[in-house]
XYZ file of C-alpha atoms in Angstrom:
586
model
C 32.804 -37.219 -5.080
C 35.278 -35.606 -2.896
C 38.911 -33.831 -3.155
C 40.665 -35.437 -0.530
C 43.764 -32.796 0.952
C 46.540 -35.204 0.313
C 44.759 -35.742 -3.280
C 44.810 -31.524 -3.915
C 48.241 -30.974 -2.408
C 50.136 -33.732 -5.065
C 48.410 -31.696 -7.829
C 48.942 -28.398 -6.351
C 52.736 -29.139 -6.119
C 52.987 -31.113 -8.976
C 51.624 -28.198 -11.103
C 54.078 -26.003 -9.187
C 50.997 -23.636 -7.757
C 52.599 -23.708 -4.435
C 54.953 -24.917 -2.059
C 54.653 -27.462 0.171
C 55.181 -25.371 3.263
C 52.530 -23.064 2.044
C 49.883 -26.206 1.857
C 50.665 -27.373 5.415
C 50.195 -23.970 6.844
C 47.073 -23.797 5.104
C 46.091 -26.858 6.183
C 46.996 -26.257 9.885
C 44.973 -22.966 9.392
C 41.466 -25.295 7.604
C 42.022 -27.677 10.226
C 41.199 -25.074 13.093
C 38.326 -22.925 11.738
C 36.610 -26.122 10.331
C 36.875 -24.771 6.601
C 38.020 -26.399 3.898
C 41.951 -25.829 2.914
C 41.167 -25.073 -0.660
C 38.884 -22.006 0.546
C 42.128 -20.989 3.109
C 44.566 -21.030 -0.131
C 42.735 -18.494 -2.401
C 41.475 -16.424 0.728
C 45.365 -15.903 1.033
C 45.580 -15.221 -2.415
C 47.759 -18.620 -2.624
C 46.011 -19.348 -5.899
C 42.804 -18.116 -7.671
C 39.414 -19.526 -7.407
C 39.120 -20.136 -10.773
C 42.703 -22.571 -11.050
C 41.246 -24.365 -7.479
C 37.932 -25.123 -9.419
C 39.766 -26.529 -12.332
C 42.013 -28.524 -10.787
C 39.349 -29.918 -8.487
C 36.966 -30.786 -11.815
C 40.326 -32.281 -13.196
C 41.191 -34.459 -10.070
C 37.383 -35.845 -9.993
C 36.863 -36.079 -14.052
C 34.279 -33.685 -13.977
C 34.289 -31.221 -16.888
C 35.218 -27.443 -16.184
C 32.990 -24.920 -17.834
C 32.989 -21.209 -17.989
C 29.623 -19.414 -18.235
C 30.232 -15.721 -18.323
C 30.003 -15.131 -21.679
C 27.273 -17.901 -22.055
C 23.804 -16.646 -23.178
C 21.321 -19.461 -21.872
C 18.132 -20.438 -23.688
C 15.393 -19.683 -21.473
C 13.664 -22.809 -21.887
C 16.750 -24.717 -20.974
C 17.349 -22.008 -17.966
C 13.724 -22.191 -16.774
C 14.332 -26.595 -16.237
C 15.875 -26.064 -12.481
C 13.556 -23.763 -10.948
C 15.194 -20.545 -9.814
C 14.803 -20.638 -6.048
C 16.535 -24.116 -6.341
C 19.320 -22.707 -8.910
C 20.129 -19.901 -6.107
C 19.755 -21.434 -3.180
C 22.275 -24.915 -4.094
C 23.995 -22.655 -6.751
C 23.512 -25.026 -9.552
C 22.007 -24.122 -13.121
C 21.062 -25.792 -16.485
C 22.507 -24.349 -19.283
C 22.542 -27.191 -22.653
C 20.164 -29.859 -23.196
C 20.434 -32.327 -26.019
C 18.390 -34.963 -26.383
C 17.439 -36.461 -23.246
C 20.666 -34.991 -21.793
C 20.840 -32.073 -19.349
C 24.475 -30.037 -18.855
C 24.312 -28.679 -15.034
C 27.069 -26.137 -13.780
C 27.649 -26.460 -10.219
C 30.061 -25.183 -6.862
C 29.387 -28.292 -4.952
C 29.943 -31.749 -6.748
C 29.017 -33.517 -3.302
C 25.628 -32.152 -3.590
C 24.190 -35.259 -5.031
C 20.821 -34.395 -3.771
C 19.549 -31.489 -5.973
C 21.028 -33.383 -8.877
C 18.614 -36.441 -7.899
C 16.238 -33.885 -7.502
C 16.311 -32.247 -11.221
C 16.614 -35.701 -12.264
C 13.337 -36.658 -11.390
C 11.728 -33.679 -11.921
C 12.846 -32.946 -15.293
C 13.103 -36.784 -16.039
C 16.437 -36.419 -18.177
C 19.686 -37.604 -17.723
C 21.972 -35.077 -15.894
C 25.171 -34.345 -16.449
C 27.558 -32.136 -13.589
C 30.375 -29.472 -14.924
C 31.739 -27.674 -12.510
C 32.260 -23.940 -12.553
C 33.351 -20.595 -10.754
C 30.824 -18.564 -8.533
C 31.281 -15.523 -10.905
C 29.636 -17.709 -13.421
C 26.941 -19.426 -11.625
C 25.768 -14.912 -10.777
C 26.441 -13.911 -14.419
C 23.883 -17.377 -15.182
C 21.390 -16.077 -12.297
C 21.196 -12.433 -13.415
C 19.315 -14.034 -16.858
C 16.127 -15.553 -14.618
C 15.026 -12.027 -14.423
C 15.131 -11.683 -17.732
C 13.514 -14.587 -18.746
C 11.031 -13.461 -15.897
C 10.093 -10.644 -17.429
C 8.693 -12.205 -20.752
C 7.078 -14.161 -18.172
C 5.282 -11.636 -16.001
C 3.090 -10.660 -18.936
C 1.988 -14.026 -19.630
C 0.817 -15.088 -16.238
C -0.872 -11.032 -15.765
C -2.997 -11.576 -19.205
C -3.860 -15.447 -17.744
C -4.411 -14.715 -14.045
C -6.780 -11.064 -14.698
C -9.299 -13.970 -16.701
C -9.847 -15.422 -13.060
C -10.757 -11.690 -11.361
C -14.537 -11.339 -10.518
C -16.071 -8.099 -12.160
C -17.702 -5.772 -8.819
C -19.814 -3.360 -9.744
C -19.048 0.329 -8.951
C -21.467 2.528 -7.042
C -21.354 5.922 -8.471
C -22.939 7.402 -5.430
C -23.512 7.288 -1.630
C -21.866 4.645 0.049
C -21.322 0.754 0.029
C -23.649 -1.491 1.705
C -22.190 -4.533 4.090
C -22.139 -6.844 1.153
C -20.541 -4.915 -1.526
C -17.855 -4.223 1.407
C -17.791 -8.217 1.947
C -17.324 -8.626 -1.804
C -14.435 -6.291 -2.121
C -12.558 -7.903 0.878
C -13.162 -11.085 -0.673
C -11.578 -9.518 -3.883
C -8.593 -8.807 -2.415
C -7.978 -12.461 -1.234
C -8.817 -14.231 -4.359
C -5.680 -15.813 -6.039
C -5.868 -13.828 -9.326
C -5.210 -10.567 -7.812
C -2.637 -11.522 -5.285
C -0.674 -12.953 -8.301
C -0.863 -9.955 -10.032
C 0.098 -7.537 -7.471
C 2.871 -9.794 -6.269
C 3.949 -9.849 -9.755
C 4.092 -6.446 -10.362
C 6.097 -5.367 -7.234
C 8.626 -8.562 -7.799
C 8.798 -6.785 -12.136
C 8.878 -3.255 -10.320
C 12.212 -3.994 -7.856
C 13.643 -6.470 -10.739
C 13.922 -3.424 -12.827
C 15.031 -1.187 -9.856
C 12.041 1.108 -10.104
C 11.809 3.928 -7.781
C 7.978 4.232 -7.967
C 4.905 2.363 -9.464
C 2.059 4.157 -10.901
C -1.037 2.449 -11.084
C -3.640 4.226 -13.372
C -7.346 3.870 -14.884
C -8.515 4.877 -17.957
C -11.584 4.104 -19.476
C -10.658 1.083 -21.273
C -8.047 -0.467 -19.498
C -5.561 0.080 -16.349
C -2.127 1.282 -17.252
C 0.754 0.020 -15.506
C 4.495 2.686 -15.635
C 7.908 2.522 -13.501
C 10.029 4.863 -12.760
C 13.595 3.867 -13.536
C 16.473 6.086 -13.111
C 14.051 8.680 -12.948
C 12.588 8.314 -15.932
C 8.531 7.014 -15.742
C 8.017 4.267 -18.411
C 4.834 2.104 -19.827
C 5.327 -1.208 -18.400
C 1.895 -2.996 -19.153
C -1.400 -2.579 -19.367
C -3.851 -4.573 -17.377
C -7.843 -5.456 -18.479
C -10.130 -2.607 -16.959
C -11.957 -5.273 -15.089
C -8.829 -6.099 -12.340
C -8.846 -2.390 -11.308
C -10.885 -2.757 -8.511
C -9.648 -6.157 -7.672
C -5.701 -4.944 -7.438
C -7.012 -1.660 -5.358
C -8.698 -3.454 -3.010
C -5.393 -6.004 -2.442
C -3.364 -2.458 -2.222
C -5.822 -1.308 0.739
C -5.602 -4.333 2.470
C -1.929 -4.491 2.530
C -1.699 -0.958 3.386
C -4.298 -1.193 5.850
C -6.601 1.495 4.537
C -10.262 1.830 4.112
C -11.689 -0.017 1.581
C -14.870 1.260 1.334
C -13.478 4.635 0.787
C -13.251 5.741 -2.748
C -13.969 9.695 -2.957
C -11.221 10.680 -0.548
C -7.192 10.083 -0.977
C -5.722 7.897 0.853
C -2.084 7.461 2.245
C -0.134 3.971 3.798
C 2.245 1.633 3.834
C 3.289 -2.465 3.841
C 6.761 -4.314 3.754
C 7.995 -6.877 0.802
C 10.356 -9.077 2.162
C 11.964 -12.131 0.425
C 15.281 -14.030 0.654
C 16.639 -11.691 -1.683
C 15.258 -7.950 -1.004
C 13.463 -6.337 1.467
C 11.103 -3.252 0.770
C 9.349 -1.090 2.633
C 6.125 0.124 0.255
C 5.136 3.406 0.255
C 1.049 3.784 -1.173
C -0.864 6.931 -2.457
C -4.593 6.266 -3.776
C -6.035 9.138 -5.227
C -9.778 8.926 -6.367
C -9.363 10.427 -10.481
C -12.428 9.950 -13.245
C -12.055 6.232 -14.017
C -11.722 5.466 -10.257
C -8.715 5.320 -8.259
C -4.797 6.119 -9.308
C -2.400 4.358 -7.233
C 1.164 5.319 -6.734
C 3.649 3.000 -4.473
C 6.989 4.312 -4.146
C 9.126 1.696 -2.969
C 12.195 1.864 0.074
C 14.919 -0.561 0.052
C 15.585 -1.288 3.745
C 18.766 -3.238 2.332
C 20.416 0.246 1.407
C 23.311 1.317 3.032
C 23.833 5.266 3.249
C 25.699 6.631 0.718
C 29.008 8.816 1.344
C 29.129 12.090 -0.370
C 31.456 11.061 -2.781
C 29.614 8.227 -3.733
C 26.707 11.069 -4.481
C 29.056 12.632 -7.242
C 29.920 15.806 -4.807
C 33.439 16.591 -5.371
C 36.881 18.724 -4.491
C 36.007 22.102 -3.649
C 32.258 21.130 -3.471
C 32.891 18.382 -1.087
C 34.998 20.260 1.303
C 33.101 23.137 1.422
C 30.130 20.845 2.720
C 32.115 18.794 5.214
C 33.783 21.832 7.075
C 30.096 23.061 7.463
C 29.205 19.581 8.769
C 31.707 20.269 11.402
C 30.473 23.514 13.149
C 28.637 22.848 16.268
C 25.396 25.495 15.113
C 23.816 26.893 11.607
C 21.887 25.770 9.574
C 22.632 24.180 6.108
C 20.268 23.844 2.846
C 19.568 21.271 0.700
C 17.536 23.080 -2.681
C 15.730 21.247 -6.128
C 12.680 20.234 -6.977
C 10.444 17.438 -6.035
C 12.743 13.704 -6.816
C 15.718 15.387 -6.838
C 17.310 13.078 -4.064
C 17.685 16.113 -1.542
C 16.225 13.968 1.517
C 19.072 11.062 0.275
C 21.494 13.737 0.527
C 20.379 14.941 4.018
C 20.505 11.203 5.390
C 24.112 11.052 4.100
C 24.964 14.193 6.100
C 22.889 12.433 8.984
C 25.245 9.211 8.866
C 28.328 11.376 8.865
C 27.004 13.101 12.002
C 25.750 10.062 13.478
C 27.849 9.089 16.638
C 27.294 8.311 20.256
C 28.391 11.663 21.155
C 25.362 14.053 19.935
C 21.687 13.507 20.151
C 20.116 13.767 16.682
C 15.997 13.767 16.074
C 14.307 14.325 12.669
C 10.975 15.373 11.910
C 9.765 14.313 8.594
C 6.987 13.488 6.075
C 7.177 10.575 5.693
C 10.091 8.554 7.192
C 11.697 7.214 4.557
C 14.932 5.553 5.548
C 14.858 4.102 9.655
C 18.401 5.103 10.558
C 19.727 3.329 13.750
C 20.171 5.918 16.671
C 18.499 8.739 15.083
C 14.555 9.659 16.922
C 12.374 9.798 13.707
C 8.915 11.558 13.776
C 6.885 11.390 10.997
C 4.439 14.572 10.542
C 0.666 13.663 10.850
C -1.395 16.408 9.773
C -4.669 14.982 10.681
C -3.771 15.047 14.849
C -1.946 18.311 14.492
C 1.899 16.661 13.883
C 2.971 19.396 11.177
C 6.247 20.388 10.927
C 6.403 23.537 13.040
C 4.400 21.719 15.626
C 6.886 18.448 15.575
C 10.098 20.979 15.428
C 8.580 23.028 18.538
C 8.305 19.725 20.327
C 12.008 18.425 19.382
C 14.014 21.846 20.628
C 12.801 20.498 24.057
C 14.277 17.049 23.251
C 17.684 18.025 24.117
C 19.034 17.884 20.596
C 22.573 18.788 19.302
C 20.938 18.600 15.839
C 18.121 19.023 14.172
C 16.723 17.351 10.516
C 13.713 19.032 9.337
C 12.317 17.813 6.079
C 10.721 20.341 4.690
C 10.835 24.169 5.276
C 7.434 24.883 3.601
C 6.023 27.992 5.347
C 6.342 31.279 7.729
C 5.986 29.133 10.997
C 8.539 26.595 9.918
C 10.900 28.551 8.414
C 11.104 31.229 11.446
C 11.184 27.817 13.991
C 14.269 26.514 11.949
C 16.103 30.135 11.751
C 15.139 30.272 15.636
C 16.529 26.413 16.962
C 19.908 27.478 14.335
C 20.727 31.065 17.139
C 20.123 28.779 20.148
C 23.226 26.444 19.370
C 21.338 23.511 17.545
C 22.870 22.169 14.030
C 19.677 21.871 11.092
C 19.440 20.697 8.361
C 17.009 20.916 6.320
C 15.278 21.615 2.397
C 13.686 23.928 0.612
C 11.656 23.720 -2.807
C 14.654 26.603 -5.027
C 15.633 26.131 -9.072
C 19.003 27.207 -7.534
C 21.669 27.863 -4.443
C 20.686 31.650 -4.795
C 17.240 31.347 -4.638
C 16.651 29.992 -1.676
C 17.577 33.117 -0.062
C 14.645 35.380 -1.198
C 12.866 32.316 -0.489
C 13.518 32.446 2.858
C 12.875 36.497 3.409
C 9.279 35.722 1.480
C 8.407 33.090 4.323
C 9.000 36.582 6.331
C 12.394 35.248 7.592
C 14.572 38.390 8.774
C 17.361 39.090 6.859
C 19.924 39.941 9.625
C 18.955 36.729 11.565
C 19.271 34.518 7.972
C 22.708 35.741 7.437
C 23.607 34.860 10.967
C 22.455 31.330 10.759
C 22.946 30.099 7.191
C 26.348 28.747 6.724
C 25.790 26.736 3.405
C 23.197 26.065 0.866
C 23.290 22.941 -1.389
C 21.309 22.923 -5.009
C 21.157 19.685 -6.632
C 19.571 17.249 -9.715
C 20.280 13.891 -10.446
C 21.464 12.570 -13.547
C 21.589 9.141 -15.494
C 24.840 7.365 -15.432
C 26.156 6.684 -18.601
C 27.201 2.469 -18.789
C 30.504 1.384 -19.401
C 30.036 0.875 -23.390
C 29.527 4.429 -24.437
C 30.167 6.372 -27.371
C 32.797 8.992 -27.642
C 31.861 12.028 -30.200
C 33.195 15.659 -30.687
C 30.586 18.269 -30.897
C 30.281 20.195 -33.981
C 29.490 23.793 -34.933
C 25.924 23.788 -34.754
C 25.441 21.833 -31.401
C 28.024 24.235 -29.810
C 25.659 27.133 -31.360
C 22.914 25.581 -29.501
C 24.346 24.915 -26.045
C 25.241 28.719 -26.055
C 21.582 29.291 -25.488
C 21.522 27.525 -21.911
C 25.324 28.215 -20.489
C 28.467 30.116 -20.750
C 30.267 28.041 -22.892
C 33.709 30.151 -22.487
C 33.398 29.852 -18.308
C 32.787 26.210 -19.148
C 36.258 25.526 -21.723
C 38.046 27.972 -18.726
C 36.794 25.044 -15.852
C 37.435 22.029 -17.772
C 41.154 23.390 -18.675
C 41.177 23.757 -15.019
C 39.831 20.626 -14.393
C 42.805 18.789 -16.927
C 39.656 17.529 -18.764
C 41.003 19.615 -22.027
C 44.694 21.010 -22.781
C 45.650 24.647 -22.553
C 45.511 25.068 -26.631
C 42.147 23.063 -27.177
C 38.647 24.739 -28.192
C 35.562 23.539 -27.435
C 34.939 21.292 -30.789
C 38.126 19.426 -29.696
C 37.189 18.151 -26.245
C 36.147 14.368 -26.212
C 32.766 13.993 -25.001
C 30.400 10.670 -24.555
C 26.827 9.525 -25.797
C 25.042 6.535 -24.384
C 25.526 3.266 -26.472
C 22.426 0.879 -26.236
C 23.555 -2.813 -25.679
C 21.410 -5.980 -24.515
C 21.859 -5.672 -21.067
C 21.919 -1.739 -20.722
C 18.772 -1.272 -23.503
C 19.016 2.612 -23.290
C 23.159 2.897 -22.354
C 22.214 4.284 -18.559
C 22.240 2.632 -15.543
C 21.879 3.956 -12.084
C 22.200 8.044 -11.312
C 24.536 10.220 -9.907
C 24.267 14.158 -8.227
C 25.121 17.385 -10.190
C 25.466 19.902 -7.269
C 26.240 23.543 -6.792
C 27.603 24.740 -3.259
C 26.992 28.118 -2.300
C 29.011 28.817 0.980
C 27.680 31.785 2.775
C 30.408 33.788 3.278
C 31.357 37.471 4.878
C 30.339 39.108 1.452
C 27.175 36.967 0.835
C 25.794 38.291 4.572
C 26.171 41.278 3.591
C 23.768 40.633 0.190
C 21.617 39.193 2.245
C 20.911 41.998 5.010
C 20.429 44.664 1.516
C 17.795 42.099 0.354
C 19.705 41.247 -2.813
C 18.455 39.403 -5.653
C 19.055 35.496 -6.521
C 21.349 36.570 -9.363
C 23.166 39.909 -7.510
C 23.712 36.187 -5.002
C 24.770 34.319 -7.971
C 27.141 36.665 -9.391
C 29.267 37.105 -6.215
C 29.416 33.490 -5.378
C 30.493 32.863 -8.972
C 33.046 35.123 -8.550
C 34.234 33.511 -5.168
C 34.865 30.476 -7.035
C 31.094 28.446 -6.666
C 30.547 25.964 -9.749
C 26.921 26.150 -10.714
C 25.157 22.902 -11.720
C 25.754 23.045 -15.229
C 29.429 23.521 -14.837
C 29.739 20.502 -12.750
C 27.683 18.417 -14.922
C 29.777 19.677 -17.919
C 32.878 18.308 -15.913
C 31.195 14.944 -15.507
C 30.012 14.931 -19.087
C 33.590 14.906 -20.331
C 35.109 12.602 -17.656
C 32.753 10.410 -19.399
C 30.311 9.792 -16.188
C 27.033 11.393 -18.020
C 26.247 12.788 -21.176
C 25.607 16.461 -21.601
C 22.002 15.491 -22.924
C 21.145 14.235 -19.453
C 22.501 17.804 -17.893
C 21.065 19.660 -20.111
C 17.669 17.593 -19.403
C 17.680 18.077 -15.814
C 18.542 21.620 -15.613
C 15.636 22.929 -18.593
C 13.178 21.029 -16.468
């Protein structure tokens, strides 16, 4: 069941696709690089994928069938196994009587068809279809998987062994022996396989793993946002923290005192690197995995949501050789994803950059890494003290938490080294008295700081959303938490609103729930506001001004604050206002 070339280039000119000149120089072309010439005609755009599929299910009397519209039944999916359906691209998707529809790429690949023949024990029948169809077909295994994933949790805890737990002293050699043995036994690797293959299906950033007195609850954190996923019977607690210390390499015959480590998840698909904090609580021990995809490529600053003004303000401060630039929120807040972004731009043969951090969480090719260590002595001001004398041209620190740090950071910034760095600040302007309460100089701030960077992270709104004018009473209310006038000025500004229109007029957009986007978000993008320090700001900071006396005259120099630029991506239709408004209250 092969096109022969001759066979394709009759119906290709017959049908008046192409010319005949255009087929031989493709063929030339397949000839040499060993592919085949179909492959060579829609790389050059000759003809589309989808026409070359059809006219190659035409020329063999295979049927053609399109599945991206197709919902599957899952029982019908689940008949050709999904590492099988991904790896040979082939999935079931009708089934009547003993009759089995199969959508393929390959029609040569008689092999898996034999395969789900006698596996399944039906009679199969081959369609062929595009690739776009065959990932539209795949993306529905997860789903299926998740109805799943509850099922084989309630069936495989039945199988965990109950250990006792000693409320005082410590363990003797056999309870140790009976925990290890715990964390081998199938049960419990099943489940805590399970619920880190759920956890990155559902692109979860962390997974919290708590005991109560009844049971053990399960929540993700998706886009931010920290949901109930399941609940667990109380009796595999000990069984699934036991499997978590042996991945992570921890002790596991120590339950009073927390405990910090790490382990990689690596399929064909992903790869992970696992985060773990066990805390001991009052029903035992709360775990919390935060998990790293080692697959993820840096992100530009654009692709972070900074913008115009914003974004040039940041790269000309990327470009001076010494200074020191902030990055300001709170905890989650995707300040350390905004640092390696500045870190990538920076990155080239020419300088020598080293980081000192807590923990490492992205391993960044030609960067030297440290990760602080508290219990030998690595803190911060002890790791930064060490890099000055590594020759560096700049500096990432990940924290600025107290005096030492803080006057080491100001200090490597006036002898010609670039940092970066964050601080814990609500705003821009805040991190400035922040800095002269760590006992940071004024006159030796205002020499070093060239920019400061406040940010939150929002949920993007998915492509069926809902648009919606506000109305009196909702503008009454946002009033409360912004300058609504400042705001109409920016977005006429902006060309978000015409010259004549008032607030109630301006188009804005609400989340619209569908089946595969359940709560109308997916993924999240930055709100930022970028506070340049200019000749005027210095001079606030040597007089010891206050955050808002900082505010003002930034303002006034043209600085967007946070809600202003969230209010600009709220009405080009990128976030709601609901999500700003949630971010910057909290």
């Amino acid at each position: 069941m092969r096109v022969e070339p001759q066979q394709l280039k009759a119906f290709l000119l017959d049908a008046g696709l192409i010319t005949k000149k255009q087929f031989d120089s493709a063929l030339k072309k397949a000839e040499k690089t060993g592919q085949k010439v179909g492959d060579i005609l829609v790389s050059e755009g000759l003809i589309s994928e989808e026409e070359l599929i059809k006219l190659e299910a035409y020329i063999l009397g295979i049927p053609f069938v399109n599945l991206e519209k197709e919902k599957i039944d899952s029982e019908v999916l689940k008949i050709v196994p999904e590492p099988i359906a991904r790896s040979h691209n082939i999935v079931a998707f009708r089934k009547k009587g003993n009759e089995l529809e199969v959508a393929m790429l390959d029609p040569e690949d008689l092999r898996t068809i034999e395969f789900i023949k006698k596996t399944a024990n039906l009679k199969i029948l081959p369609r062929l279809t595009t690739p776009s169809s065959i990932k539209y077909v795949l993306r529905q295994y997860q789903k299926t998987l998740e109805t799943e994933f509850g099922e084989i949790i309630k069936k495989e805890s039945k199988g965990i062994k109950i250990i006792k737990e000693k409320k005082e002293g410590g363990r003797t050699d056999k309870e140790r022996e009976d925990l290890r043995k715990a964390a081998s036994e199938l049960p419990v690797i099943r489940i805590v396989d399970t619920l880190l293959k759920h956890a990155i299906l559902q692109r979860s950033s962390d997974i919290h793993i708590e005991p109560t007195e009844k049971e053990v609850v399960v929540r993700y954190r998706i886009d931010g946002i920290l949901r109930d996923a399941m609940t667990l019977p109380k009796q595999a607690a000990s069984g699934i923290v036991a499997r978590i210390k042996v991945l992570s390499d921890l002790k596991l015959d120590e339950h009073r005192l927390p405990q910090d480590g790490r382990f990689k998840v690596e399929t064909e698909d992903y790869r992970y690197s696992v985060r773990v904090s066990i805390l001991p609580v009052f029903y035992g021990e709360k775990i919390v995995m935060r998990l790293l995809s080692e697959k993820t490529k840096a992100y530009t600053l654009e692709g972070l949501g900074l913008r115009e003004e914003s974004l040039e303000a940041v790269q000309e401060n990327l470009r001076k050789p010494v200074g020191m630039l902030l990055v300001t929120g709170p905890t989650g807040c995707g300040k350390t994803t905004t640092l390696y972004s500045m870190m990538e731009i920076l990155n080239t043969p020419a300088v020598n950059i080293s980081t000192v951090e807590d923990p490492v969480e992205y391993q960044m090719p030609r960067i030297n890494q440290t990760q602080v260590n508290s219990k030998i002595g690595l803190t911060f001001a002890s790791g930064l003290r060490s890099l000055v004398r590594q020759d560096p041209d700049i500096i990432m620190v990940g924290e600025i938490r107290d005096t030492e740090t803080a006057s080491l950071a100001i200090n490597a910034a006036l002898t010609g080294h670039l940092v970066l760095s964050t601080l814990h600040t609500t705003n821009a302007a805040g991190a400035i008295p922040r800095l002269i309460d760590m006992k940071a100089e004024p006159f030796l701030i205002s020499s070093t700081l060239n920019l400061i960077l406040a940010q939150r992270l929002v949920r993007r709104l998915c492509q069926n959303k809902e648009k919606y004018n506000l109305t009196d009473s909702e503008i009454k209310n946002l009033k409360k938490y912004c300058d609504i006038e400042r705001i109409l000025e920016i977005l006429k500004e902006e060309k978000l609103a015409k010259a004549s229109q008032g607030f109630k007029n301006i188009t804005f957009y609400r989340p619209k729930p569908t089946k595969e986007c359940p709560e109308g978000y997916k993924g999240r993008i930055g709100i930022y506001e970028v506070l340049p320090v200019t000749e005027t700001i210095k001079e606030l900071i040597v007089k010891k001004s206050t955050a808002d006396q900082i505010q003002q005259q930034s303002q006034k120099e043209g600085m967007r604050t946070m809600i202003e630029d969230g209010f600009i991506k709220a009405a080009q239709g990128v976030t709601s206002i609901e999500e700003v408004l949630r971010v910057i209250i909290e």
